[in-house]
PDB file of N, CA and C in Angstrom:
ATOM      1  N   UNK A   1     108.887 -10.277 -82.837  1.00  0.00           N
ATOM      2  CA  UNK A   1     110.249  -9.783 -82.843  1.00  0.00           C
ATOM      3  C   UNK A   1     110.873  -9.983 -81.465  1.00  0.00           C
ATOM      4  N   UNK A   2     111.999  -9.691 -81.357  1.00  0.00           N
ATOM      5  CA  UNK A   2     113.048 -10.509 -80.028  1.00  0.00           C
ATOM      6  C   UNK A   2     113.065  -9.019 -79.812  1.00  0.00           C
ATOM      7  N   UNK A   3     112.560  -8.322 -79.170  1.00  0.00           N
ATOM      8  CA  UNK A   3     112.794  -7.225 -78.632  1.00  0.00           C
ATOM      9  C   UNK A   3     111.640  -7.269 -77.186  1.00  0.00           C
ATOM     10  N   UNK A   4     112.277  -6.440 -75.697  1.00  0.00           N
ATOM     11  CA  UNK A   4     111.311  -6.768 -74.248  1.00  0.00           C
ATOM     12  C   UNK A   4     109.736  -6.016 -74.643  1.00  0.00           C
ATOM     13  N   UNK A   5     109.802  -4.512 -75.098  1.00  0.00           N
ATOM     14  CA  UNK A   5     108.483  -3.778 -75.622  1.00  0.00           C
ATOM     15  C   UNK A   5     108.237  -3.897 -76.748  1.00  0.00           C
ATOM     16  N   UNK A   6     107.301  -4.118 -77.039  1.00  0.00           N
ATOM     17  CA  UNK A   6     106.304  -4.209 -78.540  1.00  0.00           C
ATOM     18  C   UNK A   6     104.904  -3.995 -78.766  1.00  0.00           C
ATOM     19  N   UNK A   7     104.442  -3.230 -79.255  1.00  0.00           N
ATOM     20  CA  UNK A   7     103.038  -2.789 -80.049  1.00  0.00           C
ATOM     21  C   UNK A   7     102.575  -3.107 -81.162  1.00  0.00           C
ATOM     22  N   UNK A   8     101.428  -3.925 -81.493  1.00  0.00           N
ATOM     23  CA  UNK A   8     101.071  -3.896 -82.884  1.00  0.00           C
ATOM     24  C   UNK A   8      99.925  -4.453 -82.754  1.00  0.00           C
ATOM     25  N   UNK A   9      99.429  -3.545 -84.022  1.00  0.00           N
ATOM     26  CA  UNK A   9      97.701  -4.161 -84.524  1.00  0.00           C
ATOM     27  C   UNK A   9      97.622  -5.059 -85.678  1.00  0.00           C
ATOM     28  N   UNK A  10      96.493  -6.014 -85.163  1.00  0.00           N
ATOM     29  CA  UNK A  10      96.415  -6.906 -86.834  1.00  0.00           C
ATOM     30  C   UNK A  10      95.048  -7.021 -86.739  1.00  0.00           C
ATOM     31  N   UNK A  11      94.244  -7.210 -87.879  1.00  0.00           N
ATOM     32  CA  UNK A  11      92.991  -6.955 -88.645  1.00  0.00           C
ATOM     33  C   UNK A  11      92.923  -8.255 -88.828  1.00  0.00           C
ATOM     34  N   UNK A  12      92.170  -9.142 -88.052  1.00  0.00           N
ATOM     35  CA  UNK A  12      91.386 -10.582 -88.476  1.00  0.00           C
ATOM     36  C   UNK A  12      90.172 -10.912 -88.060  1.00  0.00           C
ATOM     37  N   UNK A  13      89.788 -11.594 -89.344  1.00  0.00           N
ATOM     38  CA  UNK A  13      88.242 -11.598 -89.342  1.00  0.00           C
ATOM     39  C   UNK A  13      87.570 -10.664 -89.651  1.00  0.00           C
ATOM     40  N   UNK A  14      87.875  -9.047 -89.457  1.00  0.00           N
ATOM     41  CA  UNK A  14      87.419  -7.908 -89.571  1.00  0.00           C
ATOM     42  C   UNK A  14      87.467  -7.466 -87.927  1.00  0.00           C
ATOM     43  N   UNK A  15      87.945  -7.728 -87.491  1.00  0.00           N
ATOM     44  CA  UNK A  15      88.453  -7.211 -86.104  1.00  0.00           C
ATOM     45  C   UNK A  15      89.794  -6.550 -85.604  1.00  0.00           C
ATOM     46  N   UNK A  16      89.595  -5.787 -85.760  1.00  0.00           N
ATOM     47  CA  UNK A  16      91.136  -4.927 -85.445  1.00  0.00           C
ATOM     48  C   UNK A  16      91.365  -5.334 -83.807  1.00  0.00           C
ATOM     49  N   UNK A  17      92.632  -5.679 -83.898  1.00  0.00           N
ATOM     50  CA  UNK A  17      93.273  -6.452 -82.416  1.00  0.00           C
ATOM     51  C   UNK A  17      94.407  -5.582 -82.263  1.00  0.00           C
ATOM     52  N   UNK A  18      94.507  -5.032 -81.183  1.00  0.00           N
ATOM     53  CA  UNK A  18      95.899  -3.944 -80.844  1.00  0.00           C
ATOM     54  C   UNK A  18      96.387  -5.019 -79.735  1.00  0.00           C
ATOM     55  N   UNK A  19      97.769  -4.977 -79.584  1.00  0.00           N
ATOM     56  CA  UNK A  19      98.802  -5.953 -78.311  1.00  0.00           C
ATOM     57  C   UNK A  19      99.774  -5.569 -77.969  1.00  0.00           C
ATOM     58  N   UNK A  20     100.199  -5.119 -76.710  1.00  0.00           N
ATOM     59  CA  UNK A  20     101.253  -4.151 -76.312  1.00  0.00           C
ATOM     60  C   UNK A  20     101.784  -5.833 -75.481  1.00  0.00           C
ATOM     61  N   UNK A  21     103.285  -6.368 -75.810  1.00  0.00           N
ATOM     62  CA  UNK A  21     104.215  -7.344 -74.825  1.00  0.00           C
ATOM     63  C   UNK A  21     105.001  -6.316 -74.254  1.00  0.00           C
ATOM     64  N   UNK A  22     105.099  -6.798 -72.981  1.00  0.00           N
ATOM     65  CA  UNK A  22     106.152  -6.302 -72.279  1.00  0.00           C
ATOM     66  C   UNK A  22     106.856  -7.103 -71.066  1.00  0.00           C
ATOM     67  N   UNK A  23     107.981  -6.547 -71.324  1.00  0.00           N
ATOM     68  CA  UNK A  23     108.868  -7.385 -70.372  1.00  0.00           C
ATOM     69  C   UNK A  23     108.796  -6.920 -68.647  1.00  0.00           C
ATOM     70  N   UNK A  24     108.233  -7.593 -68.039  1.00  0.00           N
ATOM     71  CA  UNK A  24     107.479  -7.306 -66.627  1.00  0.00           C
ATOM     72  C   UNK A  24     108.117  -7.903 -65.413  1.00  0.00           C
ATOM     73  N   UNK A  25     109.426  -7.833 -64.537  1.00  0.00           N
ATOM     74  CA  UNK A  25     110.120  -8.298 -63.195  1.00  0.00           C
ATOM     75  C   UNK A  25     110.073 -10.151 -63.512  1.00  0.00           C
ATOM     76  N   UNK A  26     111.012 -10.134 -64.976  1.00  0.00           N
ATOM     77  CA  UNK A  26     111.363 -12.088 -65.387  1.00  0.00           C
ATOM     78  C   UNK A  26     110.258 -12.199 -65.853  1.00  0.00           C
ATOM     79  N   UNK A  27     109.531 -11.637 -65.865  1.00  0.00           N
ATOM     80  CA  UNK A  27     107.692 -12.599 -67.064  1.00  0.00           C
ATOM     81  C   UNK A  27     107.393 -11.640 -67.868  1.00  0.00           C
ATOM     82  N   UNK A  28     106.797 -11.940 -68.652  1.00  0.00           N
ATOM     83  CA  UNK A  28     105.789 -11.263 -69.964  1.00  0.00           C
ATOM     84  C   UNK A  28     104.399 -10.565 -69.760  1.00  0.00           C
ATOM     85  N   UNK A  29     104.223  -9.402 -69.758  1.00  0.00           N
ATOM     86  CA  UNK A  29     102.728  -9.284 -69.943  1.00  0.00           C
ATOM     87  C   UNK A  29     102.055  -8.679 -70.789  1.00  0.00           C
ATOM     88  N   UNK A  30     100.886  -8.296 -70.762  1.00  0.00           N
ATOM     89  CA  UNK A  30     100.165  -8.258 -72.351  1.00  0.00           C
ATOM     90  C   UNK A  30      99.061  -7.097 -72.160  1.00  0.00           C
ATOM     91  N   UNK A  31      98.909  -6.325 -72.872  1.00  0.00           N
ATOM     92  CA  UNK A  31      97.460  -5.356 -72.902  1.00  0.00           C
ATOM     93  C   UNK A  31      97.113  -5.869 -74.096  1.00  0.00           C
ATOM     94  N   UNK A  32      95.774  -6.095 -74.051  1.00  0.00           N
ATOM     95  CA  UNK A  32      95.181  -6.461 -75.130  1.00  0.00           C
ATOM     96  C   UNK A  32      93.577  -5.264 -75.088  1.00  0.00           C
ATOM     97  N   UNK A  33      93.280  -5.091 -76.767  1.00  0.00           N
ATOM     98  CA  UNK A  33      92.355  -4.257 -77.139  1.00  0.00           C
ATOM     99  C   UNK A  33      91.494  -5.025 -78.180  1.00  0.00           C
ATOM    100  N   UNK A  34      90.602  -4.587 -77.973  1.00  0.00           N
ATOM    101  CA  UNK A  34      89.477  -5.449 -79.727  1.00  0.00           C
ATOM    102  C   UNK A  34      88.438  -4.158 -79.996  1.00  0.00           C
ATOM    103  N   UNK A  35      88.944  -3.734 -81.490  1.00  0.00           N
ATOM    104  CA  UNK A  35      88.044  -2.461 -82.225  1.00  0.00           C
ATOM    105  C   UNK A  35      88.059  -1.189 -80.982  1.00  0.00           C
ATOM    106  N   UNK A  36      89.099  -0.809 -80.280  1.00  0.00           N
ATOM    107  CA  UNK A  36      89.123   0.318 -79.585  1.00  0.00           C
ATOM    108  C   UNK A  36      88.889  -0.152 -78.256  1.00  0.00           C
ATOM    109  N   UNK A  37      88.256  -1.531 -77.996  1.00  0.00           N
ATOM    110  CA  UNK A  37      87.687  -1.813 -76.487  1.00  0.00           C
ATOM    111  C   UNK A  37      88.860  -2.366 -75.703  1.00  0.00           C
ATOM    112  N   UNK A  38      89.418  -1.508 -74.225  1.00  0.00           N
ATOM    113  CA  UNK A  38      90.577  -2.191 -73.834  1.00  0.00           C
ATOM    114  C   UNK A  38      90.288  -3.598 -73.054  1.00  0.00           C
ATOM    115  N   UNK A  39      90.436  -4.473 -73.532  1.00  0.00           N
ATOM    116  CA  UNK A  39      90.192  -6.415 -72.634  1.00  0.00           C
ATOM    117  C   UNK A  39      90.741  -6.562 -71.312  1.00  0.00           C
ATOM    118  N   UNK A  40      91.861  -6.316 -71.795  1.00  0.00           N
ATOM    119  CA  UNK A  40      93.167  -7.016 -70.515  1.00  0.00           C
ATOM    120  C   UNK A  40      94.254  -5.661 -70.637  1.00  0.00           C
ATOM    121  N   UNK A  41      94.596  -5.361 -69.044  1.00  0.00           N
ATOM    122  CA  UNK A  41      95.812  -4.777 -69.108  1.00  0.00           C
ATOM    123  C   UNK A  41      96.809  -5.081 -68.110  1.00  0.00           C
ATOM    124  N   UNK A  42      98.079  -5.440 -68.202  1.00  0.00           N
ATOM    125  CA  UNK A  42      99.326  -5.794 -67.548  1.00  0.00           C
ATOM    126  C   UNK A  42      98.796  -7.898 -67.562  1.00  0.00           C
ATOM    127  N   UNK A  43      98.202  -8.315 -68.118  1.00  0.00           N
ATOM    128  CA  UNK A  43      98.082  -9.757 -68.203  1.00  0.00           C
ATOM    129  C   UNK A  43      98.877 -10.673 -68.262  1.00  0.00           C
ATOM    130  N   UNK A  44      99.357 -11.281 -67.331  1.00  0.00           N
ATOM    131  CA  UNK A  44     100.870 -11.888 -67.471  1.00  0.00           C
ATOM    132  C   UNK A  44     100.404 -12.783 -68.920  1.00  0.00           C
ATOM    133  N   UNK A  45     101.265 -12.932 -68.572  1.00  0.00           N
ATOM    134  CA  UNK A  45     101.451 -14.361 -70.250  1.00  0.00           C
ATOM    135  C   UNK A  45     102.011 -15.577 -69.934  1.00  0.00           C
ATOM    136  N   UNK A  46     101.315 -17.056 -69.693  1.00  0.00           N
ATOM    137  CA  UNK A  46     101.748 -18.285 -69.123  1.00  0.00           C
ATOM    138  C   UNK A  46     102.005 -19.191 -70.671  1.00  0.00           C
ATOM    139  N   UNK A  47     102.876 -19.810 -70.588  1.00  0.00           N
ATOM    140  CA  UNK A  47     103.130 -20.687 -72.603  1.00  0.00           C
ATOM    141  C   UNK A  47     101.606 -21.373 -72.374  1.00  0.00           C
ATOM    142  N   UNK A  48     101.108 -21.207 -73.456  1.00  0.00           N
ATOM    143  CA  UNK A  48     100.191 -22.425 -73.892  1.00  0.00           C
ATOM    144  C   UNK A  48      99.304 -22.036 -73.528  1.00  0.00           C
ATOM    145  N   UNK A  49      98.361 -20.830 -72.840  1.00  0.00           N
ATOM    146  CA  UNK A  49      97.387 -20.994 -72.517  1.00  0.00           C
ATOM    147  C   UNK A  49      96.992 -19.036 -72.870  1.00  0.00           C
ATOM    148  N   UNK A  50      95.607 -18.991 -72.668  1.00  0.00           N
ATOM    149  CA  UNK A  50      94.950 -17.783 -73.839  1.00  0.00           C
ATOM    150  C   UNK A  50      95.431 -16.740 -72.679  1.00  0.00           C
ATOM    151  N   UNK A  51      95.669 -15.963 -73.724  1.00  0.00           N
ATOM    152  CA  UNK A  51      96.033 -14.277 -72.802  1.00  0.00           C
ATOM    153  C   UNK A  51      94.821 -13.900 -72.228  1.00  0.00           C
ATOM    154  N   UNK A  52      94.182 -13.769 -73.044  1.00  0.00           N
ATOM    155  CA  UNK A  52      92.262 -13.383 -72.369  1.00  0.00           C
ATOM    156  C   UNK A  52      92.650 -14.355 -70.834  1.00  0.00           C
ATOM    157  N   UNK A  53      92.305 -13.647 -69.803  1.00  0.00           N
ATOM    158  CA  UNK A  53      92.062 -14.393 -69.227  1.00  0.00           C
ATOM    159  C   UNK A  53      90.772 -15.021 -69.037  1.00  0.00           C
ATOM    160  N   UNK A  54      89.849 -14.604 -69.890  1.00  0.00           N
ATOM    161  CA  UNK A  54      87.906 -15.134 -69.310  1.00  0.00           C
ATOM    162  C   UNK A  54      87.578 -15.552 -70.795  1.00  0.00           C
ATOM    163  N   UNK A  55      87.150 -16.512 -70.951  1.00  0.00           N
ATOM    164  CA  UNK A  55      86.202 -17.091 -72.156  1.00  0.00           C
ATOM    165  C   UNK A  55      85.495 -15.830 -72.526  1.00  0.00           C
ATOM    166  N   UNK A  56      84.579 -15.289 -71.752  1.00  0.00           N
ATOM    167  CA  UNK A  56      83.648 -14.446 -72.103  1.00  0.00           C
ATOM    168  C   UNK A  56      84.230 -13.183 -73.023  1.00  0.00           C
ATOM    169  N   UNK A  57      85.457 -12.820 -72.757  1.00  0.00           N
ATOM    170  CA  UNK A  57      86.017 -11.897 -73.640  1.00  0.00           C
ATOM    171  C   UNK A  57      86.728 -12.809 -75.078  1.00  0.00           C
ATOM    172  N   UNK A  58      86.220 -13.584 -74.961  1.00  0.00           N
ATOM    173  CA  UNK A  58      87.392 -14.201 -76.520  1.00  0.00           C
ATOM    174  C   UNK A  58      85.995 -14.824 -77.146  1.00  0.00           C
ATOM    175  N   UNK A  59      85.035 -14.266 -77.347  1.00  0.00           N
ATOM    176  CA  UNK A  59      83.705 -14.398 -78.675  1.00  0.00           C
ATOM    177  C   UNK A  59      84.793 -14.143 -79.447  1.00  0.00           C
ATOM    178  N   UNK A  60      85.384 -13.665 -79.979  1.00  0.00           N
ATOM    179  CA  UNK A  60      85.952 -13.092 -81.140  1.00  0.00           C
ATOM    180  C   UNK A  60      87.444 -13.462 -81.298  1.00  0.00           C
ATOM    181  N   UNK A  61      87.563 -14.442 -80.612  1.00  0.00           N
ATOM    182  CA  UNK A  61      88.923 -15.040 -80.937  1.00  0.00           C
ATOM    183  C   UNK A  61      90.159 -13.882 -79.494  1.00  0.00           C
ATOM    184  N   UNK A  62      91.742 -15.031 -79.513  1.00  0.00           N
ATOM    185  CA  UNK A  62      92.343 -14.798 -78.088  1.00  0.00           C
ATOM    186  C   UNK A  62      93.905 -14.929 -79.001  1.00  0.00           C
ATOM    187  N   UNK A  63      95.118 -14.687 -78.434  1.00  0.00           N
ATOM    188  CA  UNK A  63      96.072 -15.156 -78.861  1.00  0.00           C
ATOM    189  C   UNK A  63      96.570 -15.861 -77.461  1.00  0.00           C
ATOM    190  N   UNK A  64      97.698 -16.680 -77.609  1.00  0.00           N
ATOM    191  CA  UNK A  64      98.377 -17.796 -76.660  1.00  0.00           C
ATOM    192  C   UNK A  64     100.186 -17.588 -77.399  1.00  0.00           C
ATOM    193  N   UNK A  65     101.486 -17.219 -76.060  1.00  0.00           N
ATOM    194  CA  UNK A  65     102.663 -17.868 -76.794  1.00  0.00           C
ATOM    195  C   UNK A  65     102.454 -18.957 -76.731  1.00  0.00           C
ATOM    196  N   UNK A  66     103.264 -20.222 -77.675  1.00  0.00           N
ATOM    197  CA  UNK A  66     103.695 -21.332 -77.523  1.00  0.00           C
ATOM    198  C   UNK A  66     105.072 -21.544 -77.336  1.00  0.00           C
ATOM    199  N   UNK A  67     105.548 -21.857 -76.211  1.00  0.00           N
ATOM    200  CA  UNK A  67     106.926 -22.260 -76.379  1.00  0.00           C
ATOM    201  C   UNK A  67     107.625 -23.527 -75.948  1.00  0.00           C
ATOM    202  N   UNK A  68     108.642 -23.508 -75.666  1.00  0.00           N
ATOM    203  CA  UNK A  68     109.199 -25.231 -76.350  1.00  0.00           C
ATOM    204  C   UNK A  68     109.067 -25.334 -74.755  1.00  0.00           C
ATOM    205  N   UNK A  69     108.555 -26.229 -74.649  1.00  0.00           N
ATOM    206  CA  UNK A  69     108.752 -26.842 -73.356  1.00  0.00           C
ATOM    207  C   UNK A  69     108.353 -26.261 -71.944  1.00  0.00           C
ATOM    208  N   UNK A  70     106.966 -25.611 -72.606  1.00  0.00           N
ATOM    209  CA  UNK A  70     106.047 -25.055 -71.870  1.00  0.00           C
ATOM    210  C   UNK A  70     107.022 -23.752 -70.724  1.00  0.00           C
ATOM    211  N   UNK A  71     108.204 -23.794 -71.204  1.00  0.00           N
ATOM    212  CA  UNK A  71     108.633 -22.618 -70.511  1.00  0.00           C
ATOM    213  C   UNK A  71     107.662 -21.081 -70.094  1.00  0.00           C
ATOM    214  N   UNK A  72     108.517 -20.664 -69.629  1.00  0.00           N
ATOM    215  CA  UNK A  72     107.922 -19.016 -69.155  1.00  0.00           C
ATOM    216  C   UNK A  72     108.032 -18.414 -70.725  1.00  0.00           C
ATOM    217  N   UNK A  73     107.265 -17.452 -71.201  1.00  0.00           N
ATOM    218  CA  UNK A  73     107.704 -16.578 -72.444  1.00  0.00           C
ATOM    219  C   UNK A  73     109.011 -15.601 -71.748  1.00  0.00           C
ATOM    220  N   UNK A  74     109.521 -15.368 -73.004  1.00  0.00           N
ATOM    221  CA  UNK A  74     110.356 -14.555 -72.657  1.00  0.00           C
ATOM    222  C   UNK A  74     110.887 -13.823 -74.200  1.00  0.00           C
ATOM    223  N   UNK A  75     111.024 -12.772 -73.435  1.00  0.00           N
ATOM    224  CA  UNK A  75     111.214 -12.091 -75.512  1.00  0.00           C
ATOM    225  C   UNK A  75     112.671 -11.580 -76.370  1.00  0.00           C
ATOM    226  N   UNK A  76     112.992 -12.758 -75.699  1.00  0.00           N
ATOM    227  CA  UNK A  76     114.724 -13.341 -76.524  1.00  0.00           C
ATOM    228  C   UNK A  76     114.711 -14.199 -76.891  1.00  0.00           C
ATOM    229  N   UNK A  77     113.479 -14.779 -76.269  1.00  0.00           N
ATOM    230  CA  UNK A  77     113.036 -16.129 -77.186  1.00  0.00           C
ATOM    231  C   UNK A  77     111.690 -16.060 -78.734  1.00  0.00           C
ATOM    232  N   UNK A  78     111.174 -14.884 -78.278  1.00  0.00           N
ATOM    233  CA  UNK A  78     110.153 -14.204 -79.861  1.00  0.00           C
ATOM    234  C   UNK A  78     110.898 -14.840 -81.010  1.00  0.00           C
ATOM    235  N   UNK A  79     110.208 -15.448 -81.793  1.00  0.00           N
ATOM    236  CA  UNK A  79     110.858 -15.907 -83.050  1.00  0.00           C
ATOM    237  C   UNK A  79     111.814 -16.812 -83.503  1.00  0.00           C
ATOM    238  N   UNK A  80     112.138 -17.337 -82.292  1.00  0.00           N
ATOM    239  CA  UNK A  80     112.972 -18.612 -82.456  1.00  0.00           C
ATOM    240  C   UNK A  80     112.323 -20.115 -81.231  1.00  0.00           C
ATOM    241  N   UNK A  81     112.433 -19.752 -80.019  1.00  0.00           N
ATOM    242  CA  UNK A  81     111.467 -21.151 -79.363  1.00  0.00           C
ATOM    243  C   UNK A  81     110.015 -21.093 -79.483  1.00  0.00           C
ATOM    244  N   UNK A  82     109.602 -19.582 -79.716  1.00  0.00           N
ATOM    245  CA  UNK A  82     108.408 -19.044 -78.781  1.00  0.00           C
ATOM    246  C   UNK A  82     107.529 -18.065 -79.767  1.00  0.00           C
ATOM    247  N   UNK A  83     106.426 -18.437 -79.970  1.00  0.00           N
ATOM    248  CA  UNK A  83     105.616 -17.824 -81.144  1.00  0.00           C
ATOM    249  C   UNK A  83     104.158 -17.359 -81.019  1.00  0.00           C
ATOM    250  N   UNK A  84     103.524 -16.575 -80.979  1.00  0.00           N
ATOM    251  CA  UNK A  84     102.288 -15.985 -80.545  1.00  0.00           C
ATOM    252  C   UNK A  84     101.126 -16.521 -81.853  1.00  0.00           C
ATOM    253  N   UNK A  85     100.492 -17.066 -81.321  1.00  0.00           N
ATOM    254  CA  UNK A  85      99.434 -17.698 -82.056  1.00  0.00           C
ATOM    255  C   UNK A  85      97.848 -16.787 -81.674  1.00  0.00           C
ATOM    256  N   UNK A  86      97.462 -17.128 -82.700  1.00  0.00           N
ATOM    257  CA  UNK A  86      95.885 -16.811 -82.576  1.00  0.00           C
ATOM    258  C   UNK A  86      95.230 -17.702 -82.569  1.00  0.00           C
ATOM    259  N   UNK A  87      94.222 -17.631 -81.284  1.00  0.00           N
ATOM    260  CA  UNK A  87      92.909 -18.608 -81.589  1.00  0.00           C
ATOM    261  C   UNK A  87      91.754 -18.243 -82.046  1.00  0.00           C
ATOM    262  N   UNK A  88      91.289 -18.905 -82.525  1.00  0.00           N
ATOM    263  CA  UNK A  88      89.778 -18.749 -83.340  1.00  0.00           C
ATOM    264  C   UNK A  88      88.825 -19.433 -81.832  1.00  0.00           C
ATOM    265  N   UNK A  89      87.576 -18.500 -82.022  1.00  0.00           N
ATOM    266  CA  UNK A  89      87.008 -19.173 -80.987  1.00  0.00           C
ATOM    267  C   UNK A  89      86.568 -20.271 -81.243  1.00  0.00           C
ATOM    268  N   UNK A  90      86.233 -21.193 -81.129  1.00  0.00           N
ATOM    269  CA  UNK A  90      85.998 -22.146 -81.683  1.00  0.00           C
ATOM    270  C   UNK A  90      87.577 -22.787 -80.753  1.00  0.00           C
ATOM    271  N   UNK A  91      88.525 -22.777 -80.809  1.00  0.00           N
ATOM    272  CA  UNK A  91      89.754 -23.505 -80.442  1.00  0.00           C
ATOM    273  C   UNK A  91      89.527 -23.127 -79.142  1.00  0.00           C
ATOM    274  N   UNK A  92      88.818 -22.074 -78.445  1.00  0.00           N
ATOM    275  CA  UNK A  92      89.025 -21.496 -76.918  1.00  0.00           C
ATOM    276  C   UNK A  92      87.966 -21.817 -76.790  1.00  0.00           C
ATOM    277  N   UNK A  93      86.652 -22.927 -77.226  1.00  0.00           N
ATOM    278  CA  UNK A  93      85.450 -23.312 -76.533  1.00  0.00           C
ATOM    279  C   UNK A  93      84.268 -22.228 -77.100  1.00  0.00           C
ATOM    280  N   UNK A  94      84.549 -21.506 -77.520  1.00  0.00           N
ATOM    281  CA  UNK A  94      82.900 -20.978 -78.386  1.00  0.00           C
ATOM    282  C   UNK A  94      82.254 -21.110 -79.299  1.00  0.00           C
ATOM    283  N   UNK A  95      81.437 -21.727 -79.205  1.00  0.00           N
ATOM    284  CA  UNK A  95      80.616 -22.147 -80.660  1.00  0.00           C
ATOM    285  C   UNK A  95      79.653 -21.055 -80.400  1.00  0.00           C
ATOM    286  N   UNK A  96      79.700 -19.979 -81.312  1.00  0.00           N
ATOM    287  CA  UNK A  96      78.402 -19.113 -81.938  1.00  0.00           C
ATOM    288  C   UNK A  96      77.260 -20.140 -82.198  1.00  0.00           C
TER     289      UNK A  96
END
């Protein structure tokens, strides 16, 4: 959604993922949680590349914005240039 604060959990794989965006002095940043465990907190957010910042925390999969032209995220752009993807590990280098 095109709004600067946002919260929400989604259930994949059987992993409950909580993600707080926020709009942070012109950049984006991110708290991220997996099944209650907090990962990352205040994590900026760069286009194209995994919020996790460490492999070692994304066994279980990472999300990444994508936006047009590798811009900065920005969340007036949510839902129209700029779209939050999930990776499967496997796409972020882990083979179980």
């Amino acid at each position: 959604m095109a709004v600067p604060n946002q919260s929400f959990t989604v259930t994949i794989d059987g992993v409950l993922w909580a993600l707080s965006i926020k709009a942070a002095r012109g950049t984006m940043a991110a708290d991220v949680s997996r099944d209650g465990v907090v990962l990352a907190q205040g994590q900026r957010i760069v286009a194209g590349h995994p919020i996790l910042p460490y492999r070692y925390l994304s066994h279980q999969g990472n999300f990444a914005i994508l936006t047009r032209d590798d811009e900065l995220p920005w969340w007036e752009e949510f839902g129209s240039s700029q779209t939050l993807v999930y990776l499967t590990p496997e796409e972020v280098g882990i083979n179980d």
